[in-house]
Amino acid sequence: MTTPVLLPPTAELHLHIEGTLEPDLVFRLAARNGIDLPYASPAELLERYTFADLQSFLDLYYANMAVLQTAEDFADMTRAYLARAAAAGVRHAEIMVDPQAHLARGIPLATCIDGIASVLRTSEADYGVSTSLIAAFLRDRPQEEALQVLDDLLSMDAPIIGIGLDSAEVGNPPSGFVALFARARAAGLRCVAHACEEGPPSYAWEALDLLHVDRIDHGIRCMEDDALVARLVRDQVPMTICPLSNVRLRAVDTLAEHPLPQMLDAGLNVTISSDDPAYFGGYVDDNLRALVASLGLTADDLARLATNSVRSSFLTDDRRQVLLAEVERWRDGTVEE
Ligand code: ADE
Ligand code: ZN
């Protein structure tokens, strides 16, 4: 029997809400909406969750979104995530949604945004998890489309705090989205982008220097470029690392070979998130436990990662201080000096 590992309260900064659609919920929503699935059961769907790379995951991720038809579907998915995240120790979540993936299926922007936002509005009272929403743009679709969707989000006064950049990375560098990020910044939005998940270090340089991002999602391939590491350390750029995702999408071979320890040693501002937990074998708690088991992370490391996550969030100062104090109390009760 394995000893249960005590985990700190944390902020989850890299989470795609559509990536929380568990197989059971896929089936429940499909039945509710009269959609035929090409799998006989949730167990059969789960069997497909063996991925060769990012693209092979994205194909299934986008296909399963077909079950999200109504605002209530988006709300149910969001409730399920918050209940599970609260159990994982998440006290604040900055949640990404992919509006273009739904628009492309004929689902209006308001259906997806209102469904999710209706649950986020009371998430702190209902689940003890404060939340905010980030609209992520698909880098394998044209920037012109993204600009139109951003304008539509701004016109409808969508409750978003920022924008992100996701989907198929290689061949779709950040330099293609300079106008989008400039417009978002001018509108007062925060900016994050996936970079160096599969793509080369030049993509992180572009995200920093051309998109002026506040955080880098993933960033594991940054370790190939010493000058880039120095820059990220100097500016303490937050990086949202998703270890189980990296293994499942074969960005790293095994968790034991994950560069997280080197990233910590280098002084990078790393945080831990779950990315698409329904697809990658677990939520934040599963990621942290796996790191402890495979890489020997200590309670001190866990406290540092949790502190980084709260500091790197887009929270207001009040709530940030409350959560930092919670992490500190956890540290005082757990770490032997
Ligand atoms: N969309 C959902 N999950 C993603 C990931 N890990 N990388 C890029 N785009 C994504
Ligand atoms: Zn991601």
XYZ file of C-alpha atoms and ligand atoms in Angstrom:
348
model
C 0.000 0.000 0.000
C 1.277 3.483 -0.815
C 1.319 6.185 1.851
C -1.085 8.997 1.036
C 0.788 12.214 0.281
C -0.420 15.401 1.943
C -0.840 18.071 -0.695
C -0.893 21.865 -0.419
C -3.714 24.177 -1.443
C -2.915 25.460 -4.917
C -3.968 27.549 -7.905
C -4.587 25.800 -11.199
C -3.489 28.120 -14.004
C -3.547 25.812 -17.040
C -6.818 23.998 -17.520
C -8.916 23.561 -20.662
C -12.511 23.190 -19.522
C -13.293 20.954 -22.516
C -10.429 18.727 -21.383
C -12.356 17.935 -18.196
C -15.114 16.067 -20.076
C -14.901 12.649 -18.462
C -16.056 9.648 -20.553
C -19.137 9.152 -18.340
C -20.181 12.747 -18.896
C -19.546 12.453 -22.651
C -22.054 9.588 -22.688
C -24.577 11.341 -20.429
C -24.574 14.492 -22.558
C -24.718 12.471 -25.785
C -27.831 10.668 -24.517
C -29.422 13.950 -23.401
C -28.805 15.515 -26.816
C -29.589 12.469 -28.981
C -26.046 12.220 -30.335
C -24.663 8.897 -31.590
C -21.129 8.281 -30.408
C -18.698 6.077 -32.326
C -17.939 4.135 -29.097
C -20.145 1.584 -27.316
C -19.377 2.655 -23.748
C -17.316 5.024 -21.592
C -14.848 2.165 -21.103
C -14.420 1.814 -24.864
C -13.878 5.582 -25.179
C -11.273 5.423 -22.410
C -9.419 2.756 -24.383
C -8.819 5.341 -27.143
C -6.852 7.550 -24.759
C -3.466 6.406 -25.992
C -1.885 9.270 -27.863
C 1.110 9.425 -30.201
C 1.465 13.211 -29.961
C -0.480 16.440 -29.434
C -2.378 16.166 -32.736
C -3.684 12.662 -32.050
C -5.098 13.945 -28.745
C -6.563 17.096 -30.324
C -8.467 14.981 -32.885
C -10.350 13.169 -30.105
C -10.645 16.269 -27.891
C -12.394 18.230 -30.657
C -14.557 15.231 -31.684
C -15.885 14.740 -28.144
C -16.987 18.386 -27.982
C -19.922 17.379 -30.219
C -21.860 16.446 -27.059
C -21.746 20.078 -25.804
C -24.891 21.585 -27.311
C -26.644 23.751 -24.726
C -25.605 26.249 -22.067
C -26.629 23.638 -19.473
C -24.148 21.160 -21.009
C -21.338 23.690 -20.590
C -22.563 24.407 -17.055
C -22.662 20.703 -16.107
C -19.111 20.192 -17.398
C -17.925 23.191 -15.385
C -19.653 21.984 -12.189
C -18.065 18.547 -12.543
C -14.612 20.108 -12.883
C -15.051 22.396 -9.878
C -16.221 19.569 -7.628
C -13.196 17.461 -8.606
C -10.779 20.401 -8.455
C -11.937 21.318 -4.941
C -11.212 17.738 -3.833
C -7.741 18.073 -5.408
C -6.911 21.089 -3.227
C -7.455 23.710 -5.929
C -8.427 27.020 -4.289
C -8.276 29.153 -7.428
C -8.566 28.178 -11.104
C -7.936 30.182 -14.266
C -9.931 28.251 -16.812
C -9.426 28.268 -20.583
C -12.231 27.767 -23.073
C -11.864 27.292 -26.855
C -14.725 29.418 -28.318
C -13.691 28.808 -31.952
C -14.015 25.041 -31.518
C -17.687 25.540 -30.609
C -18.412 28.260 -33.174
C -17.069 25.938 -35.872
C -19.760 23.402 -34.826
C -22.522 26.004 -35.003
C -22.715 26.644 -31.252
C -23.213 30.374 -30.571
C -20.624 32.194 -28.494
C -23.250 33.088 -25.868
C -24.209 29.421 -25.340
C -20.700 28.409 -24.372
C -19.667 31.558 -22.480
C -22.950 31.971 -20.573
C -23.096 28.277 -19.651
C -19.611 28.316 -18.154
C -19.895 31.799 -16.618
C -23.203 30.943 -14.895
C -21.284 28.431 -12.776
C -18.060 30.417 -12.328
C -19.995 33.382 -10.951
C -20.621 31.541 -7.662
C -17.745 29.043 -7.699
C -16.080 30.422 -4.570
C -19.284 30.198 -2.524
C -20.334 26.837 -4.006
C -16.994 25.001 -4.194
C -14.457 27.128 -2.312
C -12.675 27.698 -5.633
C -12.338 31.239 -6.977
C -12.211 31.267 -10.764
C -11.647 33.366 -13.842
C -12.065 32.645 -17.531
C -9.513 32.884 -20.362
C -10.588 32.709 -24.017
C -8.023 30.601 -25.851
C -7.546 31.020 -29.593
C -6.742 28.162 -31.939
C -3.368 28.751 -33.562
C -4.183 26.373 -36.434
C -6.977 28.678 -37.580
C -6.505 32.125 -39.222
C -5.722 35.170 -37.118
C -8.542 37.069 -38.921
C -11.073 34.651 -37.422
C -9.551 35.060 -33.955
C -9.740 38.862 -34.250
C -13.443 38.630 -35.094
C -14.133 36.300 -32.158
C -12.215 38.586 -29.792
C -14.270 41.551 -31.000
C -17.469 39.544 -30.471
C -16.373 38.579 -26.936
C -15.623 42.215 -26.135
C -18.937 43.412 -27.636
C -20.947 40.956 -25.559
C -18.952 41.965 -22.463
C -17.901 38.359 -21.902
C -16.497 37.857 -18.380
C -12.961 36.998 -19.529
C -9.781 38.192 -17.865
C -7.430 37.213 -20.641
C -6.661 35.373 -23.851
C -4.573 32.309 -24.590
C -3.135 30.536 -27.639
C -3.496 26.782 -27.985
C -4.101 23.838 -30.362
C -1.537 22.397 -32.820
C 1.737 24.139 -32.008
C 4.386 23.058 -34.512
C 4.132 25.094 -37.728
C 1.891 27.711 -36.053
C 4.308 30.070 -34.265
C 3.223 32.964 -32.028
C 4.430 35.465 -34.674
C 1.189 34.805 -36.580
C -0.897 36.323 -33.760
C 0.763 39.663 -33.002
C -2.301 41.743 -33.937
C -4.610 39.546 -31.831
C -2.500 39.871 -28.703
C -1.983 43.609 -29.256
C -5.754 44.087 -29.462
C -6.319 42.006 -26.329
C -3.719 43.963 -24.381
C -5.230 47.255 -25.550
C -8.565 45.991 -24.191
C -6.952 45.403 -20.784
C -6.819 41.611 -21.043
C -4.031 39.420 -19.676
C -2.104 37.283 -22.153
C -0.885 33.691 -22.002
C 0.258 31.322 -24.754
C 1.172 27.678 -25.109
C 4.811 27.527 -26.191
C 7.547 24.902 -26.145
C 5.136 22.032 -25.502
C 6.208 20.409 -28.782
C 7.550 23.520 -30.503
C 11.131 24.887 -30.448
C 12.571 27.554 -28.081
C 12.074 30.219 -30.776
C 8.323 29.968 -30.081
C 8.842 31.007 -26.443
C 11.060 33.907 -27.524
C 8.268 35.019 -29.875
C 5.610 34.631 -27.174
C 7.692 36.855 -24.877
C 8.961 39.446 -27.356
C 6.120 39.642 -29.890
C 2.993 38.694 -27.903
C 4.260 40.074 -24.551
C 2.672 37.222 -22.635
C 2.266 37.270 -18.857
C 2.739 33.468 -18.653
C 3.944 30.599 -20.795
C 1.816 27.470 -20.855
C 4.074 24.380 -20.796
C 7.519 25.668 -21.816
C 9.378 22.427 -21.209
C 11.480 22.731 -24.393
C 12.796 26.079 -23.088
C 15.415 23.972 -21.331
C 17.155 23.495 -24.720
C 18.162 27.189 -24.835
C 20.378 28.564 -22.036
C 19.785 32.193 -23.022
C 16.034 31.610 -22.927
C 16.262 30.019 -19.476
C 18.292 33.020 -18.278
C 15.647 35.400 -19.609
C 12.779 33.424 -18.005
C 14.623 33.307 -14.682
C 15.527 36.997 -14.820
C 11.912 38.039 -15.419
C 10.450 35.216 -13.295
C 8.009 34.469 -16.122
C 5.407 32.025 -14.816
C 5.384 28.655 -16.568
C 2.455 26.265 -16.217
C 3.887 22.750 -16.278
C 1.551 19.789 -16.857
C 3.574 16.632 -16.151
C 0.975 13.917 -16.855
C 0.021 15.719 -20.080
C 3.668 15.780 -21.172
C 3.961 12.024 -20.669
C 0.615 11.148 -22.311
C 1.406 13.328 -25.345
C 4.927 11.914 -25.485
C 6.684 15.251 -25.058
C 8.717 13.356 -22.447
C 9.190 9.568 -22.347
C 8.535 9.004 -18.647
C 7.771 11.097 -15.600
C 11.155 10.130 -14.160
C 12.744 11.952 -17.128
C 10.588 15.078 -16.802
C 12.703 18.285 -16.716
C 10.805 19.734 -13.711
C 13.689 19.170 -11.243
C 16.116 20.945 -13.590
C 13.602 23.761 -14.022
C 13.314 24.165 -10.249
C 17.099 24.040 -9.872
C 17.497 26.715 -12.554
C 15.251 29.049 -10.545
C 12.370 29.103 -13.043
C 8.953 30.210 -11.816
C 7.196 26.893 -12.434
C 3.683 25.873 -11.385
C 1.794 22.586 -11.766
C -1.515 22.145 -13.610
C -3.520 19.357 -15.177
C -4.163 20.700 -18.741
C -6.843 18.187 -19.884
C -7.295 15.982 -16.814
C -10.028 13.732 -18.227
C -7.666 12.663 -21.006
C -4.289 12.534 -19.296
C -4.877 10.404 -16.232
C -5.553 12.948 -13.566
C -6.207 16.237 -11.883
C -3.737 18.475 -10.035
C -3.553 16.121 -7.052
C -2.780 13.178 -9.347
C -0.042 15.225 -11.033
C 1.525 16.205 -7.707
C 1.364 12.662 -6.296
C 2.931 11.295 -9.481
C 5.763 13.845 -9.190
C 6.397 12.867 -5.580
C 6.462 9.171 -6.528
C 8.604 9.495 -9.685
C 10.867 12.434 -8.948
C 10.973 12.482 -5.168
C 9.572 15.980 -4.799
C 9.659 17.059 -1.147
C 7.047 18.923 0.905
C 9.255 21.985 0.512
C 9.119 21.601 -3.293
C 5.328 21.218 -3.148
C 5.014 24.382 -1.053
C 7.242 26.265 -3.501
C 5.159 25.121 -6.482
C 1.934 26.107 -4.704
C 3.334 29.508 -3.722
C 4.476 30.076 -7.313
C 0.989 29.216 -8.572
C -0.755 31.720 -6.304
C 1.820 34.445 -7.028
C 1.546 33.799 -10.785
C -2.242 33.991 -10.853
C -4.232 36.981 -12.052
C -5.941 37.206 -8.652
C -6.726 40.417 -6.844
C -4.290 41.165 -4.017
C -6.801 40.367 -1.248
C -7.511 36.835 -2.352
C -3.866 36.277 -3.308
C -2.812 37.107 0.273
C -5.460 34.763 1.717
C -4.237 31.876 -0.440
C -0.550 32.603 0.164
C -1.273 32.447 3.902
C -3.038 29.088 3.411
C -0.002 27.691 1.606
C 2.270 29.068 4.329
C 0.159 27.372 7.040
C 0.320 24.106 5.095
C 4.090 24.508 4.828
C 4.474 25.229 8.557
C 2.469 22.112 9.401
C 4.229 19.835 6.917
C 7.828 20.800 6.281
C 10.383 19.732 8.865
C 12.991 22.479 9.339
N -5.821 22.279 -26.262
C -6.185 21.498 -25.239
N -5.112 20.937 -24.664
C -4.023 21.390 -25.338
C -2.641 21.196 -25.212
N -2.097 20.394 -24.290
N -1.834 21.801 -26.104
C -2.325 22.593 -27.056
N -3.631 22.824 -27.212
C -4.478 22.230 -26.357
Zn -2.943 23.232 -22.562
